[in-house]
């Protein structure tokens, strides 16, 4: 994990294709399946620039957003200033979660779990969420699948261009660990017609369904459902994303 300093400046432009309102409403619909939604305190873990935090706040949740990147949170705070929404943002490493109290719902979206270095780090996150969840609190998160790492991200190079920046995104896949090292080069347009260059490097790792489900159980969660590619259908062999819904059944204990 890193601060994603260069990536943060352009993150919203490069993810403009993501319908955050639709994604937030999708999480909201999962929550409604398993819990009443009135007056819930919701933790948006690895909240990034706060786009989903804003959606969930508009849906009536009291939102706490946690992220490791000061740069990302700075952008989130600007959005909060513009929207006037009552969202609390905290700069923390999600592997060392430390809140003032418990929450009713935790969401962790947009493959943030994949940014963790190994399965031990995933365990630390699950333990922290369990520790700060209410009894019967919900934990919803998504992950990119091994299929996506092998067949979509792989050793591919992608390019993105907006009015402000040109980005070259180069992936390198380790076929044994399914870790994808991502090198991003940003070329920002300057007023004089020249470009300024900056870069960021980070990695994502794919985890098996079996490993994730075993960890959820070990850390005090009951698996309620898993869904493929933002649907309510079971994941397929070629699903690129799996969304997990779990309930905390051993809240406030260390495992």
XYZ file of C-alpha atoms in Angstrom:
255
model
C 0.000 0.000 0.000
C 1.121 3.555 -0.597
C -0.126 7.086 -0.382
C -0.919 7.113 -4.120
C 0.173 10.740 -4.266
C 0.243 11.180 -8.057
C -2.679 8.826 -8.652
C -4.847 10.779 -6.193
C -4.636 13.966 -8.271
C -6.159 12.265 -11.301
C -8.177 9.471 -9.707
C -11.607 10.995 -10.274
C -10.832 11.802 -13.903
C -9.527 8.298 -14.610
C -12.527 6.648 -12.929
C -15.135 8.887 -14.533
C -16.683 5.778 -16.112
C -17.728 4.481 -12.667
C -21.333 5.255 -11.776
C -20.837 5.883 -8.044
C -24.511 6.608 -7.483
C -25.422 3.226 -8.967
C -22.738 1.454 -6.929
C -23.844 3.099 -3.711
C -27.457 2.201 -4.384
C -26.363 -1.379 -5.089
C -24.688 -1.600 -1.675
C -27.771 0.014 -0.154
C -29.960 -2.679 -1.697
C -27.751 -5.415 -0.213
C -27.914 -3.778 3.198
C -31.721 -3.662 3.005
C -31.777 -7.416 2.397
C -30.220 -8.120 5.775
C -30.776 -5.090 8.000
C -33.054 -2.139 8.583
C -31.332 0.948 7.226
C -32.705 3.621 9.541
C -30.103 5.526 11.563
C -27.152 3.302 10.721
C -23.573 4.421 11.256
C -21.648 3.337 8.183
C -17.889 2.993 7.785
C -16.551 3.496 4.255
C -13.214 1.702 4.521
C -10.537 2.773 2.025
C -12.890 5.556 0.981
C -10.458 7.204 -1.441
C -11.751 10.543 -2.698
C -15.077 10.061 -0.934
C -17.357 9.472 -3.932
C -19.179 6.507 -2.385
C -19.150 8.153 1.054
C -21.114 11.041 -0.465
C -23.646 8.674 -2.060
C -24.168 6.718 1.162
C -24.608 9.941 3.154
C -27.292 11.063 0.711
C -28.999 7.691 1.203
C -29.390 8.527 4.896
C -26.389 6.886 6.554
C -24.137 8.594 9.084
C -20.796 8.070 7.355
C -17.215 7.729 8.562
C -14.649 7.520 5.773
C -11.222 5.999 6.438
C -8.299 6.077 4.030
C -4.506 5.832 4.249
C -3.844 8.513 1.627
C -3.776 12.119 2.822
C -3.963 13.213 -0.815
C -7.138 11.189 -1.442
C -8.722 12.489 1.763
C -7.871 16.061 0.827
C -10.011 15.660 -2.293
C -12.756 13.992 -0.225
C -12.753 16.981 2.140
C -13.136 19.364 -0.813
C -16.205 17.395 -1.937
C -17.607 17.503 1.593
C -17.108 21.273 1.676
C -19.004 21.625 -1.610
C -21.841 19.230 -0.719
C -22.269 20.217 2.932
C -22.737 16.570 3.900
C -21.868 15.584 7.466
C -19.146 12.993 6.767
C -16.249 12.373 9.143
C -12.947 11.514 7.466
C -10.048 9.807 9.251
C -6.559 9.116 7.903
C -5.700 5.549 8.906
C -4.159 2.386 7.522
C -7.103 -0.019 7.290
C -4.881 -2.805 8.643
C -4.709 -0.863 11.925
C -8.276 0.324 12.250
C -8.895 2.337 15.421
C -12.289 3.985 15.858
C -13.920 5.695 18.845
C -16.791 3.209 18.854
C -18.608 0.569 16.830
C -20.428 0.885 13.505
C -23.531 -0.794 12.097
C -22.306 -1.298 8.537
C -18.861 -1.403 6.917
C -18.320 -1.231 3.176
C -14.993 -1.592 1.387
C -15.432 -0.999 -2.330
C -13.597 -0.840 -5.642
C -11.067 -3.667 -5.076
C -9.463 -2.004 -2.063
C -8.947 -5.453 -0.494
C -6.833 -6.403 -3.523
C -4.387 -3.623 -2.660
C -3.345 -5.530 0.466
C 0.029 -7.245 0.182
C -0.939 -10.730 1.365
C -3.559 -12.829 3.103
C -2.180 -11.867 6.535
C -3.020 -8.247 5.784
C -6.523 -9.268 4.761
C -6.844 -11.013 8.124
C -5.812 -7.820 9.930
C -8.506 -5.866 8.101
C -11.196 -8.455 8.848
C -10.166 -8.549 12.526
C -10.348 -4.759 12.740
C -13.764 -4.614 11.114
C -15.034 -7.307 13.518
C -13.603 -5.456 16.508
C -15.392 -2.225 15.599
C -18.668 -3.752 14.376
C -21.866 -3.897 16.348
C -23.178 -7.380 17.070
C -24.961 -8.378 13.829
C -23.220 -5.538 12.005
C -22.844 -5.965 8.256
C -19.590 -6.087 6.302
C -19.837 -5.635 2.524
C -16.785 -5.633 0.288
C -15.780 -6.429 -3.267
C -12.671 -8.028 -4.733
C -11.244 -8.460 -8.189
C -11.133 -12.165 -9.018
C -8.194 -14.371 -10.011
C -9.819 -14.554 -13.449
C -9.609 -10.770 -13.837
C -5.961 -10.753 -12.819
C -5.077 -13.518 -15.265
C -7.249 -12.559 -18.226
C -7.992 -8.830 -18.008
C -5.302 -6.986 -16.041
C -2.518 -9.487 -16.846
C 0.528 -8.016 -18.633
C -1.532 -5.419 -20.449
C -0.968 -1.728 -21.008
C -3.819 0.782 -20.972
C -3.900 4.454 -21.920
C -6.272 7.159 -20.727
C -6.557 10.752 -21.867
C -8.573 13.615 -20.445
C -8.360 17.358 -20.994
C -5.829 17.622 -18.171
C -3.718 14.472 -18.299
C -2.496 11.590 -20.431
C -1.904 8.349 -18.493
C -0.032 5.186 -19.465
C -0.957 2.255 -17.189
C 1.379 -0.733 -17.525
C 0.719 -4.024 -15.724
C 3.095 -6.864 -14.907
C 1.553 -10.127 -13.681
C 3.259 -12.670 -11.439
C 1.497 -15.883 -12.557
C 2.366 -17.729 -9.334
C 1.003 -15.220 -6.815
C -1.461 -13.464 -9.161
C 0.001 -10.156 -8.038
C -0.251 -7.419 -10.661
C 2.333 -4.662 -10.379
C 0.906 -1.457 -11.812
C 3.125 1.333 -13.088
C 1.300 4.569 -13.905
C 2.939 7.407 -15.792
C 1.082 10.722 -15.859
C 1.730 13.486 -18.376
C -0.065 16.652 -17.325
C -0.789 19.421 -19.821
C 0.873 22.709 -18.933
C -0.272 26.162 -20.040
C 2.880 26.608 -22.149
C 2.051 23.530 -24.224
C 4.610 21.357 -22.460
C 3.954 18.350 -20.207
C 4.953 17.658 -16.620
C 5.537 14.003 -15.759
C 4.803 12.130 -12.537
C 4.377 8.480 -11.673
C 2.961 6.043 -9.150
C 3.566 2.342 -8.594
C 1.355 -0.039 -6.640
C 0.245 -3.652 -6.703
C -2.959 -5.639 -6.478
C -3.189 -9.282 -5.449
C -6.023 -11.721 -6.139
C -7.273 -13.961 -3.343
C -9.248 -17.171 -3.703
C -12.870 -17.423 -2.636
C -11.907 -20.218 -0.258
C -9.255 -18.131 1.510
C -11.592 -15.164 1.914
C -14.444 -17.286 3.250
C -12.193 -19.109 5.724
C -10.868 -15.801 7.027
C -14.356 -14.357 7.422
C -15.362 -17.337 9.551
C -12.145 -17.239 11.590
C -12.572 -13.528 12.309
C -16.127 -13.820 13.562
C -18.314 -13.329 10.490
C -21.167 -15.300 9.014
C -21.222 -15.257 5.194
C -24.656 -14.095 4.042
C -24.096 -14.017 0.306
C -21.682 -13.469 -2.539
C -22.550 -11.969 -5.873
C -20.817 -11.768 -9.236
C -20.139 -8.515 -11.076
C -22.478 -6.254 -9.099
C -25.546 -8.450 -9.576
C -27.516 -10.637 -7.196
C -26.427 -13.763 -9.063
C -23.780 -16.261 -7.980
C -20.273 -15.586 -9.315
C -19.332 -17.354 -12.541
C -15.931 -18.688 -13.569
C -15.417 -15.534 -15.659
C -16.756 -13.008 -13.131
C -14.343 -10.101 -12.772
C -15.634 -8.939 -9.390
C -17.208 -10.690 -6.407
C -19.169 -8.808 -3.767
C -19.340 -10.413 -0.316
C -21.983 -9.768 2.325
C -21.211 -10.946 5.859
C -22.644 -10.472 9.344
C -20.517 -10.010 12.454
C -21.453 -12.658 15.025
C -18.535 -12.207 17.450
C -18.207 -8.455 17.770
C -15.648 -6.741 19.975
C -13.288 -9.696 20.378
C -9.729 -10.172 19.180
C -9.047 -13.352 17.304
